[in-house]
Amino acid sequence: MREEILFEMKSPYRDSFKIKGFWFGEGEKTVAIVGAMRGDEIQQQYICARLVESLKDIERRGLLADDVSVLIIPSCNPFSMNVSHRFWAMDNTDINRMFPGYDKGETTQRIAAAIFEVLKNFKFGMQLASFYMPGDFVPHIRMLQTGFEDVEDAKLFGLPYVTTRKPLPFDTTLLNYNWQIWETKAFSIYAGQTNYVENATSAQTIDAILRFLQKVGVTSFKFRNAGYESIILDEGDLINVTARRAGIFYRLVGASATVEEGQALAKILDPYDASILDTVKAPVSGTVFFAHNKPLVLEHAMIYRIQEN
């Protein structure tokens, strides 16, 4: 393993801002794995840290292929994580909306440019991503339909779902989109949560990435868990459930649950007397793909997404 400072920026108030990368192998640029891009993506950084630990052991045991190199970047935004702020703390901009970056632009544009200069030309790219709304997911691979997406390779992770969607204009500044435009096979991995670390979805995601590395020949590590036969779906086919009232969100059903049409999913309570303002019911039978996980909910906010049977 080789540790490298990929980008450094001096700070007048505290230690320098540094983005660290961990290299494994000495061959061509094969796989890049990027963790926390935002300050609340703790699970994403944790998963990358565990992968660094695993690949150190794999490399030490001589199970890494001779002609490959793997780069892991656990965090691209340690400043924001230090102050518990999701976006760049100084101006609230999102690094993951700045790609491919501009090395003479604003701070987050410069950070994105430095990161992307390193990440270009890898054969495979993985980003441990988070959703813009708080909630729990069924772990899955998400792909933008740019013409360069490879659904068959996405199935090699063995996660329950692979989702695709057409990119919107503002998606053109995402790392995933730009990776694909530069002809890297890019996968956004949604591990289930954001602010948690040691749980079943973290372990499932780590297993999925190691399984993928074995199946594409990066490692000869014997991984006997075959995972799932991934279901391919377009995100537009998911059934959205929105809140009809605002209040305290009392969840009855979480992500991955199988539900029947008309089943109670949650209750929305009055914050002053705990009376039931609304009972949220499943509009269809299927699997809960996404579930809101914060204690409060606003009217018209999305609280569930269901994959219909």
PDB file of C-alpha atoms in Angstrom:
ATOM      1  CA  MET A   1       0.000   0.000   0.000  1.00  0.00           C
ATOM      2  CA  ARG A   2       1.111   3.534  -0.756  1.00  0.00           C
ATOM      3  CA  GLU A   3      -0.456   6.559   0.961  1.00  0.00           C
ATOM      4  CA  GLU A   4      -0.458   9.818  -0.986  1.00  0.00           C
ATOM      5  CA  ILE A   5      -1.671  13.386  -0.413  1.00  0.00           C
ATOM      6  CA  LEU A   6      -3.726  13.989  -3.556  1.00  0.00           C
ATOM      7  CA  PHE A   7      -4.621  17.610  -2.768  1.00  0.00           C
ATOM      8  CA  GLU A   8      -3.583  20.048  -0.062  1.00  0.00           C
ATOM      9  CA  MET A   9      -4.797  23.554   0.708  1.00  0.00           C
ATOM     10  CA  LYS A  10      -3.384  25.749   3.463  1.00  0.00           C
ATOM     11  CA  SER A  11      -5.715  27.074   6.133  1.00  0.00           C
ATOM     12  CA  PRO A  12      -5.121  30.171   8.300  1.00  0.00           C
ATOM     13  CA  TYR A  13      -7.054  28.744  11.235  1.00  0.00           C
ATOM     14  CA  ARG A  14      -6.258  25.058  11.599  1.00  0.00           C
ATOM     15  CA  ASP A  15      -4.393  22.197   9.955  1.00  0.00           C
ATOM     16  CA  SER A  16      -4.214  22.138   6.157  1.00  0.00           C
ATOM     17  CA  PHE A  17      -7.084  20.696   4.165  1.00  0.00           C
ATOM     18  CA  LYS A  18      -5.802  17.375   2.808  1.00  0.00           C
ATOM     19  CA  ILE A  19      -7.314  14.689   0.629  1.00  0.00           C
ATOM     20  CA  LYS A  20      -5.568  11.363   1.154  1.00  0.00           C
ATOM     21  CA  GLY A  21      -5.488   8.470  -1.274  1.00  0.00           C
ATOM     22  CA  PHE A  22      -4.457   4.869  -0.672  1.00  0.00           C
ATOM     23  CA  TRP A  23      -2.936   3.006  -3.635  1.00  0.00           C
ATOM     24  CA  PHE A  24      -2.750  -0.765  -3.984  1.00  0.00           C
ATOM     25  CA  GLY A  25      -0.836  -2.527  -6.754  1.00  0.00           C
ATOM     26  CA  GLU A  26       1.466  -1.118  -9.428  1.00  0.00           C
ATOM     27  CA  GLY A  27      -0.353  -1.745 -12.711  1.00  0.00           C
ATOM     28  CA  GLU A  28      -2.734   0.263 -14.888  1.00  0.00           C
ATOM     29  CA  LYS A  29      -5.454   2.402 -13.326  1.00  0.00           C
ATOM     30  CA  THR A  30      -8.125  -0.227 -12.728  1.00  0.00           C
ATOM     31  CA  VAL A  31     -10.510   0.696  -9.905  1.00  0.00           C
ATOM     32  CA  ALA A  32     -11.049   3.975  -8.031  1.00  0.00           C
ATOM     33  CA  ILE A  33     -13.293   4.057  -4.962  1.00  0.00           C
ATOM     34  CA  VAL A  34     -14.434   7.403  -3.523  1.00  0.00           C
ATOM     35  CA  GLY A  35     -16.045   7.762  -0.110  1.00  0.00           C
ATOM     36  CA  ALA A  36     -17.384  10.837   1.688  1.00  0.00           C
ATOM     37  CA  MET A  37     -17.884  13.824  -0.583  1.00  0.00           C
ATOM     38  CA  ARG A  38     -20.104  15.526   2.001  1.00  0.00           C
ATOM     39  CA  GLY A  39     -19.648  16.200   5.672  1.00  0.00           C
ATOM     40  CA  ASP A  40     -22.405  13.876   6.891  1.00  0.00           C
ATOM     41  CA  GLU A  41     -21.396  10.836   4.818  1.00  0.00           C
ATOM     42  CA  ILE A  42     -19.933   8.991   7.787  1.00  0.00           C
ATOM     43  CA  GLN A  43     -21.006   5.523   6.663  1.00  0.00           C
ATOM     44  CA  GLN A  44     -19.418   6.143   3.261  1.00  0.00           C
ATOM     45  CA  GLN A  45     -16.074   7.051   4.833  1.00  0.00           C
ATOM     46  CA  TYR A  46     -16.308   4.112   7.225  1.00  0.00           C
ATOM     47  CA  ILE A  47     -16.859   1.657   4.369  1.00  0.00           C
ATOM     48  CA  CYS A  48     -13.813   3.014   2.524  1.00  0.00           C
ATOM     49  CA  ALA A  49     -11.710   2.780   5.674  1.00  0.00           C
ATOM     50  CA  ARG A  50     -12.726  -0.857   6.060  1.00  0.00           C
ATOM     51  CA  LEU A  51     -11.856  -1.460   2.396  1.00  0.00           C
ATOM     52  CA  VAL A  52      -8.385   0.010   2.983  1.00  0.00           C
ATOM     53  CA  GLU A  53      -8.002  -2.467   5.836  1.00  0.00           C
ATOM     54  CA  SER A  54      -9.197  -5.379   3.670  1.00  0.00           C
ATOM     55  CA  LEU A  55      -7.020  -4.535   0.651  1.00  0.00           C
ATOM     56  CA  LYS A  56      -3.945  -4.147   2.852  1.00  0.00           C
ATOM     57  CA  ASP A  57      -4.495  -7.726   3.964  1.00  0.00           C
ATOM     58  CA  ILE A  58      -5.248  -8.934   0.419  1.00  0.00           C
ATOM     59  CA  GLU A  59      -2.089  -7.269  -0.917  1.00  0.00           C
ATOM     60  CA  ARG A  60       0.023  -8.613   1.959  1.00  0.00           C
ATOM     61  CA  ARG A  61      -1.169 -12.146   1.178  1.00  0.00           C
ATOM     62  CA  GLY A  62      -0.255 -11.772  -2.508  1.00  0.00           C
ATOM     63  CA  LEU A  63      -3.862 -11.999  -3.699  1.00  0.00           C
ATOM     64  CA  LEU A  64      -3.834  -8.770  -5.747  1.00  0.00           C
ATOM     65  CA  ALA A  65      -3.353  -9.175  -9.507  1.00  0.00           C
ATOM     66  CA  ASP A  66       0.054  -8.078 -10.831  1.00  0.00           C
ATOM     67  CA  ASP A  67      -1.173  -5.719 -13.561  1.00  0.00           C
ATOM     68  CA  VAL A  68      -3.736  -3.617 -11.647  1.00  0.00           C
ATOM     69  CA  SER A  69      -3.864  -0.646  -9.332  1.00  0.00           C
ATOM     70  CA  VAL A  70      -6.671   0.332  -6.968  1.00  0.00           C
ATOM     71  CA  LEU A  71      -7.134   3.797  -5.448  1.00  0.00           C
ATOM     72  CA  ILE A  72      -9.314   4.437  -2.396  1.00  0.00           C
ATOM     73  CA  ILE A  73     -10.152   7.995  -1.292  1.00  0.00           C
ATOM     74  CA  PRO A  74     -12.045   7.689   2.015  1.00  0.00           C
ATOM     75  CA  SER A  75     -12.913  11.410   2.283  1.00  0.00           C
ATOM     76  CA  CYS A  76     -12.917  14.403  -0.047  1.00  0.00           C
ATOM     77  CA  ASN A  77     -14.328  16.816   2.527  1.00  0.00           C
ATOM     78  CA  PRO A  78     -12.814  16.371   6.020  1.00  0.00           C
ATOM     79  CA  PHE A  79     -13.334  20.065   6.897  1.00  0.00           C
ATOM     80  CA  SER A  80     -17.130  19.804   6.663  1.00  0.00           C
ATOM     81  CA  MET A  81     -17.178  16.515   8.552  1.00  0.00           C
ATOM     82  CA  ASN A  82     -15.139  18.098  11.347  1.00  0.00           C
ATOM     83  CA  VAL A  83     -17.842  20.739  11.858  1.00  0.00           C
ATOM     84  CA  SER A  84     -20.815  18.419  11.158  1.00  0.00           C
ATOM     85  CA  HIS A  85     -21.905  20.322   8.050  1.00  0.00           C
ATOM     86  CA  ARG A  86     -23.145  18.471   4.959  1.00  0.00           C
ATOM     87  CA  PHE A  87     -21.760  20.866   2.334  1.00  0.00           C
ATOM     88  CA  TRP A  88     -18.618  22.998   2.137  1.00  0.00           C
ATOM     89  CA  ALA A  89     -18.767  24.925   5.390  1.00  0.00           C
ATOM     90  CA  MET A  90     -17.657  28.320   4.063  1.00  0.00           C
ATOM     91  CA  ASP A  91     -20.193  28.809   1.256  1.00  0.00           C
ATOM     92  CA  ASN A  92     -22.527  25.775   1.454  1.00  0.00           C
ATOM     93  CA  THR A  93     -21.578  24.492  -2.018  1.00  0.00           C
ATOM     94  CA  ASP A  94     -21.561  20.799  -2.878  1.00  0.00           C
ATOM     95  CA  ILE A  95     -18.280  19.322  -4.159  1.00  0.00           C
ATOM     96  CA  ASN A  96     -20.227  16.580  -5.939  1.00  0.00           C
ATOM     97  CA  ARG A  97     -21.961  19.263  -8.040  1.00  0.00           C
ATOM     98  CA  MET A  98     -18.679  20.773  -9.256  1.00  0.00           C
ATOM     99  CA  PHE A  99     -17.231  18.167 -11.639  1.00  0.00           C
ATOM    100  CA  PRO A 100     -15.152  18.057 -13.731  1.00  0.00           C
ATOM    101  CA  GLY A 101     -14.008  21.127 -11.766  1.00  0.00           C
ATOM    102  CA  TYR A 102     -12.068  24.264 -12.615  1.00  0.00           C
ATOM    103  CA  ASP A 103      -8.580  24.726 -11.188  1.00  0.00           C
ATOM    104  CA  LYS A 104      -8.860  28.537 -11.191  1.00  0.00           C
ATOM    105  CA  GLY A 105     -12.421  28.728  -9.880  1.00  0.00           C
ATOM    106  CA  GLU A 106     -14.059  28.766  -6.464  1.00  0.00           C
ATOM    107  CA  THR A 107     -12.720  26.536  -3.704  1.00  0.00           C
ATOM    108  CA  THR A 108     -15.009  23.571  -4.315  1.00  0.00           C
ATOM    109  CA  GLN A 109     -14.387  23.814  -8.071  1.00  0.00           C
ATOM    110  CA  ARG A 110     -10.649  23.595  -7.417  1.00  0.00           C
ATOM    111  CA  ILE A 111     -11.098  20.618  -5.108  1.00  0.00           C
ATOM    112  CA  ALA A 112     -13.228  18.841  -7.729  1.00  0.00           C
ATOM    113  CA  ALA A 113     -10.664  19.599 -10.448  1.00  0.00           C
ATOM    114  CA  ALA A 114      -7.821  18.155  -8.367  1.00  0.00           C
ATOM    115  CA  ILE A 115      -9.819  15.037  -7.511  1.00  0.00           C
ATOM    116  CA  PHE A 116     -10.953  14.459 -11.080  1.00  0.00           C
ATOM    117  CA  GLU A 117      -7.451  14.842 -12.476  1.00  0.00           C
ATOM    118  CA  VAL A 118      -6.477  11.825 -10.372  1.00  0.00           C
ATOM    119  CA  LEU A 119      -9.684   9.871 -11.046  1.00  0.00           C
ATOM    120  CA  LYS A 120      -9.667  10.176 -14.834  1.00  0.00           C
ATOM    121  CA  ASN A 121      -8.794   7.155 -16.971  1.00  0.00           C
ATOM    122  CA  PHE A 122      -9.630   4.445 -14.452  1.00  0.00           C
ATOM    123  CA  LYS A 123     -11.409   1.453 -15.957  1.00  0.00           C
ATOM    124  CA  PHE A 124     -13.954   1.284 -13.114  1.00  0.00           C
ATOM    125  CA  GLY A 125     -15.086   4.009 -10.718  1.00  0.00           C
ATOM    126  CA  MET A 126     -17.194   3.600  -7.586  1.00  0.00           C
ATOM    127  CA  GLN A 127     -18.652   6.380  -5.478  1.00  0.00           C
ATOM    128  CA  LEU A 128     -20.222   5.741  -2.074  1.00  0.00           C
ATOM    129  CA  ALA A 129     -23.045   8.230  -2.494  1.00  0.00           C
ATOM    130  CA  SER A 130     -25.899   9.624  -0.400  1.00  0.00           C
ATOM    131  CA  PHE A 131     -29.393  10.754  -1.360  1.00  0.00           C
ATOM    132  CA  TYR A 132     -30.533  14.362  -1.138  1.00  0.00           C
ATOM    133  CA  MET A 133     -33.364  13.360   1.215  1.00  0.00           C
ATOM    134  CA  PRO A 134     -32.842  11.731   4.626  1.00  0.00           C
ATOM    135  CA  GLY A 135     -33.820   8.094   4.711  1.00  0.00           C
ATOM    136  CA  ASP A 136     -32.924   4.416   4.480  1.00  0.00           C
ATOM    137  CA  PHE A 137     -32.493   2.532   1.212  1.00  0.00           C
ATOM    138  CA  VAL A 138     -32.357  -1.019   0.060  1.00  0.00           C
ATOM    139  CA  PRO A 139     -28.623  -1.177  -0.812  1.00  0.00           C
ATOM    140  CA  HIS A 140     -28.282  -0.744  -4.575  1.00  0.00           C
ATOM    141  CA  ILE A 141     -26.198   0.444  -7.508  1.00  0.00           C
ATOM    142  CA  ARG A 142     -27.412   3.609  -9.230  1.00  0.00           C
ATOM    143  CA  MET A 143     -26.450   4.455 -12.802  1.00  0.00           C
ATOM    144  CA  LEU A 144     -27.092   7.464 -15.025  1.00  0.00           C
ATOM    145  CA  GLN A 145     -28.135   6.665 -18.582  1.00  0.00           C
ATOM    146  CA  THR A 146     -25.402   8.419 -20.550  1.00  0.00           C
ATOM    147  CA  GLY A 147     -24.816   5.752 -23.180  1.00  0.00           C
ATOM    148  CA  PHE A 148     -21.699   4.580 -21.322  1.00  0.00           C
ATOM    149  CA  GLU A 149     -23.509   2.808 -18.468  1.00  0.00           C
ATOM    150  CA  ASP A 150     -22.905  -0.930 -18.114  1.00  0.00           C
ATOM    151  CA  VAL A 151     -25.767  -2.658 -16.333  1.00  0.00           C
ATOM    152  CA  GLU A 152     -24.251  -6.123 -16.706  1.00  0.00           C
ATOM    153  CA  ASP A 153     -21.107  -5.076 -14.823  1.00  0.00           C
ATOM    154  CA  ALA A 154     -23.288  -3.429 -12.164  1.00  0.00           C
ATOM    155  CA  LYS A 155     -24.892  -6.822 -11.503  1.00  0.00           C
ATOM    156  CA  LEU A 156     -21.473  -8.196 -10.503  1.00  0.00           C
ATOM    157  CA  PHE A 157     -21.780  -6.428  -7.117  1.00  0.00           C
ATOM    158  CA  GLY A 158     -24.591  -8.810  -6.195  1.00  0.00           C
ATOM    159  CA  LEU A 159     -26.700  -6.134  -4.482  1.00  0.00           C
ATOM    160  CA  PRO A 160     -30.515  -6.474  -4.482  1.00  0.00           C
ATOM    161  CA  TYR A 161     -31.121  -3.722  -7.071  1.00  0.00           C
ATOM    162  CA  VAL A 162     -29.496  -1.862  -9.944  1.00  0.00           C
ATOM    163  CA  THR A 163     -31.393   1.317 -10.811  1.00  0.00           C
ATOM    164  CA  THR A 164     -31.056   3.523 -13.872  1.00  0.00           C
ATOM    165  CA  ARG A 165     -32.388   6.959 -14.675  1.00  0.00           C
ATOM    166  CA  LYS A 166     -32.074   9.585 -17.353  1.00  0.00           C
ATOM    167  CA  PRO A 167     -29.779  12.447 -16.240  1.00  0.00           C
ATOM    168  CA  LEU A 168     -31.257  15.885 -15.720  1.00  0.00           C
ATOM    169  CA  PRO A 169     -29.315  19.014 -16.736  1.00  0.00           C
ATOM    170  CA  PHE A 170     -27.915  19.562 -13.231  1.00  0.00           C
ATOM    171  CA  ASP A 171     -26.638  15.962 -13.158  1.00  0.00           C
ATOM    172  CA  THR A 172     -23.928  16.878 -15.674  1.00  0.00           C
ATOM    173  CA  THR A 173     -21.798  18.214 -12.799  1.00  0.00           C
ATOM    174  CA  LEU A 174     -21.809  14.933 -10.846  1.00  0.00           C
ATOM    175  CA  LEU A 175     -18.727  12.759 -10.502  1.00  0.00           C
ATOM    176  CA  ASN A 176     -20.642   9.734 -11.825  1.00  0.00           C
ATOM    177  CA  TYR A 177     -21.715  11.554 -14.997  1.00  0.00           C
ATOM    178  CA  ASN A 178     -18.276  12.947 -15.751  1.00  0.00           C
ATOM    179  CA  TRP A 179     -16.587   9.632 -15.079  1.00  0.00           C
ATOM    180  CA  GLN A 180     -18.825   8.080 -17.738  1.00  0.00           C
ATOM    181  CA  ILE A 181     -18.178  10.881 -20.233  1.00  0.00           C
ATOM    182  CA  TRP A 182     -14.434  10.193 -19.817  1.00  0.00           C
ATOM    183  CA  GLU A 183     -15.256   6.506 -20.501  1.00  0.00           C
ATOM    184  CA  THR A 184     -14.878   5.123 -16.985  1.00  0.00           C
ATOM    185  CA  LYS A 185     -17.493   2.536 -16.038  1.00  0.00           C
ATOM    186  CA  ALA A 186     -18.999   4.402 -13.090  1.00  0.00           C
ATOM    187  CA  PHE A 187     -21.217   3.094 -10.301  1.00  0.00           C
ATOM    188  CA  SER A 188     -22.877   5.052  -7.500  1.00  0.00           C
ATOM    189  CA  ILE A 189     -23.310   2.758  -4.498  1.00  0.00           C
ATOM    190  CA  TYR A 190     -26.063   3.535  -2.002  1.00  0.00           C
ATOM    191  CA  ALA A 191     -25.267   1.648   1.173  1.00  0.00           C
ATOM    192  CA  GLY A 192     -28.558   2.090   3.009  1.00  0.00           C
ATOM    193  CA  GLN A 193     -27.933   4.974   5.417  1.00  0.00           C
ATOM    194  CA  THR A 194     -25.582   7.921   5.878  1.00  0.00           C
ATOM    195  CA  ASN A 195     -25.028   8.729   9.550  1.00  0.00           C
ATOM    196  CA  TYR A 196     -24.504   5.180  10.810  1.00  0.00           C
ATOM    197  CA  VAL A 197     -21.435   2.945  10.637  1.00  0.00           C
ATOM    198  CA  GLU A 198     -21.455  -0.576  12.026  1.00  0.00           C
ATOM    199  CA  ASN A 199     -24.596  -2.242  10.751  1.00  0.00           C
ATOM    200  CA  ALA A 200     -25.748  -4.874   8.298  1.00  0.00           C
ATOM    201  CA  THR A 201     -25.822  -2.557   5.281  1.00  0.00           C
ATOM    202  CA  SER A 202     -22.193  -1.495   5.806  1.00  0.00           C
ATOM    203  CA  ALA A 203     -21.052  -5.110   5.837  1.00  0.00           C
ATOM    204  CA  GLN A 204     -23.251  -5.905   2.828  1.00  0.00           C
ATOM    205  CA  THR A 205     -21.713  -3.049   0.838  1.00  0.00           C
ATOM    206  CA  ILE A 206     -18.129  -3.995   1.743  1.00  0.00           C
ATOM    207  CA  ASP A 207     -18.858  -7.576   0.671  1.00  0.00           C
ATOM    208  CA  ALA A 208     -20.382  -6.334  -2.604  1.00  0.00           C
ATOM    209  CA  ILE A 209     -17.296  -4.276  -3.505  1.00  0.00           C
ATOM    210  CA  LEU A 210     -14.886  -7.112  -2.661  1.00  0.00           C
ATOM    211  CA  ARG A 211     -17.099  -9.480  -4.678  1.00  0.00           C
ATOM    212  CA  PHE A 212     -16.901  -7.124  -7.675  1.00  0.00           C
ATOM    213  CA  LEU A 213     -13.098  -6.885  -7.378  1.00  0.00           C
ATOM    214  CA  GLN A 214     -12.871 -10.661  -7.464  1.00  0.00           C
ATOM    215  CA  LYS A 215     -15.216 -11.036 -10.444  1.00  0.00           C
ATOM    216  CA  VAL A 216     -13.321  -8.509 -12.607  1.00  0.00           C
ATOM    217  CA  GLY A 217      -9.981 -10.143 -11.798  1.00  0.00           C
ATOM    218  CA  VAL A 218      -8.496  -7.490  -9.512  1.00  0.00           C
ATOM    219  CA  THR A 219      -8.065  -9.970  -6.659  1.00  0.00           C
ATOM    220  CA  SER A 220      -7.916 -13.747  -6.336  1.00  0.00           C
ATOM    221  CA  PHE A 221      -9.468 -13.543  -2.876  1.00  0.00           C
ATOM    222  CA  LYS A 222     -11.898 -16.465  -2.551  1.00  0.00           C
ATOM    223  CA  PHE A 223     -15.295 -14.895  -2.003  1.00  0.00           C
ATOM    224  CA  ARG A 224     -17.928 -17.595  -1.651  1.00  0.00           C
ATOM    225  CA  ASN A 225     -20.977 -15.400  -1.015  1.00  0.00           C
ATOM    226  CA  ALA A 226     -22.618 -15.007  -4.430  1.00  0.00           C
ATOM    227  CA  GLY A 227     -24.900 -12.179  -3.297  1.00  0.00           C
ATOM    228  CA  TYR A 228     -28.211 -11.415  -5.006  1.00  0.00           C
ATOM    229  CA  GLU A 229     -29.380 -11.790  -8.583  1.00  0.00           C
ATOM    230  CA  SER A 230     -29.845  -8.032  -8.993  1.00  0.00           C
ATOM    231  CA  ILE A 231     -33.226  -6.680 -10.088  1.00  0.00           C
ATOM    232  CA  ILE A 232     -32.845  -4.016 -12.793  1.00  0.00           C
ATOM    233  CA  LEU A 233     -35.334  -1.172 -12.612  1.00  0.00           C
ATOM    234  CA  ASP A 234     -35.832   2.335 -13.881  1.00  0.00           C
ATOM    235  CA  GLU A 235     -36.232   4.820 -11.017  1.00  0.00           C
ATOM    236  CA  GLY A 236     -39.233   6.277 -12.799  1.00  0.00           C
ATOM    237  CA  ASP A 237     -41.103   3.029 -12.129  1.00  0.00           C
ATOM    238  CA  LEU A 238     -40.882   3.384  -8.341  1.00  0.00           C
ATOM    239  CA  ILE A 239     -44.110   4.409  -6.604  1.00  0.00           C
ATOM    240  CA  ASN A 240     -43.633   7.572  -4.513  1.00  0.00           C
ATOM    241  CA  VAL A 241     -45.555   8.092  -1.274  1.00  0.00           C
ATOM    242  CA  THR A 242     -45.703  11.672   0.055  1.00  0.00           C
ATOM    243  CA  ALA A 243     -46.844  13.059   3.389  1.00  0.00           C
ATOM    244  CA  ARG A 244     -50.311  14.565   3.449  1.00  0.00           C
ATOM    245  CA  ARG A 245     -49.669  16.317   6.770  1.00  0.00           C
ATOM    246  CA  ALA A 246     -46.668  17.745   8.618  1.00  0.00           C
ATOM    247  CA  GLY A 247     -45.774  16.504  12.089  1.00  0.00           C
ATOM    248  CA  ILE A 248     -43.901  13.855  14.051  1.00  0.00           C
ATOM    249  CA  PHE A 249     -43.089  10.897  11.821  1.00  0.00           C
ATOM    250  CA  TYR A 250     -43.783   7.613  13.620  1.00  0.00           C
ATOM    251  CA  ARG A 251     -42.463   4.925  11.280  1.00  0.00           C
ATOM    252  CA  LEU A 252     -43.978   1.468  11.323  1.00  0.00           C
ATOM    253  CA  VAL A 253     -42.206  -0.016   8.274  1.00  0.00           C
ATOM    254  CA  GLY A 254     -38.614   0.441   7.112  1.00  0.00           C
ATOM    255  CA  ALA A 255     -36.601  -0.180   3.959  1.00  0.00           C
ATOM    256  CA  SER A 256     -36.527  -3.722   2.526  1.00  0.00           C
ATOM    257  CA  ALA A 257     -39.896  -4.626   4.051  1.00  0.00           C
ATOM    258  CA  THR A 258     -42.505  -6.401   1.944  1.00  0.00           C
ATOM    259  CA  VAL A 259     -45.856  -4.636   2.185  1.00  0.00           C
ATOM    260  CA  GLU A 260     -49.402  -5.204   0.987  1.00  0.00           C
ATOM    261  CA  GLU A 261     -51.666  -2.607  -0.577  1.00  0.00           C
ATOM    262  CA  GLY A 262     -53.475  -0.691   2.182  1.00  0.00           C
ATOM    263  CA  GLN A 263     -50.974  -1.686   4.902  1.00  0.00           C
ATOM    264  CA  ALA A 264     -50.099   1.042   7.422  1.00  0.00           C
ATOM    265  CA  LEU A 265     -46.543   2.282   6.823  1.00  0.00           C
ATOM    266  CA  ALA A 266     -46.346   5.149   9.312  1.00  0.00           C
ATOM    267  CA  LYS A 267     -48.344   7.568  11.408  1.00  0.00           C
ATOM    268  CA  ILE A 268     -47.981  11.337  11.405  1.00  0.00           C
ATOM    269  CA  LEU A 269     -48.635  12.716  14.870  1.00  0.00           C
ATOM    270  CA  ASP A 270     -49.585  16.154  16.108  1.00  0.00           C
ATOM    271  CA  PRO A 271     -46.460  17.528  17.874  1.00  0.00           C
ATOM    272  CA  TYR A 272     -48.538  19.050  20.681  1.00  0.00           C
ATOM    273  CA  ASP A 273     -50.961  16.296  21.738  1.00  0.00           C
ATOM    274  CA  ALA A 274     -49.731  13.200  19.804  1.00  0.00           C
ATOM    275  CA  SER A 275     -53.089  12.773  18.091  1.00  0.00           C
ATOM    276  CA  ILE A 276     -52.918  10.968  14.755  1.00  0.00           C
ATOM    277  CA  LEU A 277     -53.062  13.489  11.923  1.00  0.00           C
ATOM    278  CA  ASP A 278     -52.700  10.862   9.205  1.00  0.00           C
ATOM    279  CA  THR A 279     -52.007   7.159   8.749  1.00  0.00           C
ATOM    280  CA  VAL A 280     -49.732   6.570   5.764  1.00  0.00           C
ATOM    281  CA  LYS A 281     -50.792   3.484   3.813  1.00  0.00           C
ATOM    282  CA  ALA A 282     -49.138   1.552   1.015  1.00  0.00           C
ATOM    283  CA  PRO A 283     -50.780   2.436  -2.318  1.00  0.00           C
ATOM    284  CA  VAL A 284     -49.549  -0.846  -3.869  1.00  0.00           C
ATOM    285  CA  SER A 285     -48.119  -4.190  -2.828  1.00  0.00           C
ATOM    286  CA  GLY A 286     -44.353  -4.491  -3.148  1.00  0.00           C
ATOM    287  CA  THR A 287     -40.976  -3.887  -1.494  1.00  0.00           C
ATOM    288  CA  VAL A 288     -40.095  -0.690   0.362  1.00  0.00           C
ATOM    289  CA  PHE A 289     -37.136   0.720  -1.573  1.00  0.00           C
ATOM    290  CA  PHE A 290     -36.759   3.966   0.426  1.00  0.00           C
ATOM    291  CA  ALA A 291     -38.103   5.054   3.814  1.00  0.00           C
ATOM    292  CA  HIS A 292     -37.826   8.475   5.493  1.00  0.00           C
ATOM    293  CA  ASN A 293     -35.931   8.161   8.794  1.00  0.00           C
ATOM    294  CA  LYS A 294     -36.100  11.563  10.480  1.00  0.00           C
ATOM    295  CA  PRO A 295     -38.442  12.254  13.418  1.00  0.00           C
ATOM    296  CA  LEU A 296     -40.183  15.174  11.706  1.00  0.00           C
ATOM    297  CA  VAL A 297     -41.786  15.357   8.284  1.00  0.00           C
ATOM    298  CA  LEU A 298     -43.116  18.228   6.168  1.00  0.00           C
ATOM    299  CA  GLU A 299     -46.321  18.192   4.168  1.00  0.00           C
ATOM    300  CA  HIS A 300     -45.812  16.876   0.596  1.00  0.00           C
ATOM    301  CA  ALA A 301     -42.333  15.507   1.434  1.00  0.00           C
ATOM    302  CA  MET A 302     -41.492  12.107  -0.015  1.00  0.00           C
ATOM    303  CA  ILE A 303     -41.503   9.529   2.759  1.00  0.00           C
ATOM    304  CA  TYR A 304     -41.557   6.189   0.933  1.00  0.00           C
ATOM    305  CA  ARG A 305     -40.651   4.749  -2.454  1.00  0.00           C
ATOM    306  CA  ILE A 306     -42.044   1.317  -3.257  1.00  0.00           C
ATOM    307  CA  GLN A 307     -41.031  -1.179  -5.921  1.00  0.00           C
ATOM    308  CA  GLU A 308     -44.363  -2.611  -7.007  1.00  0.00           C
ATOM    309  CA  ASN A 309     -44.745  -6.380  -7.304  1.00  0.00           C
TER     310      ASN A 309
END
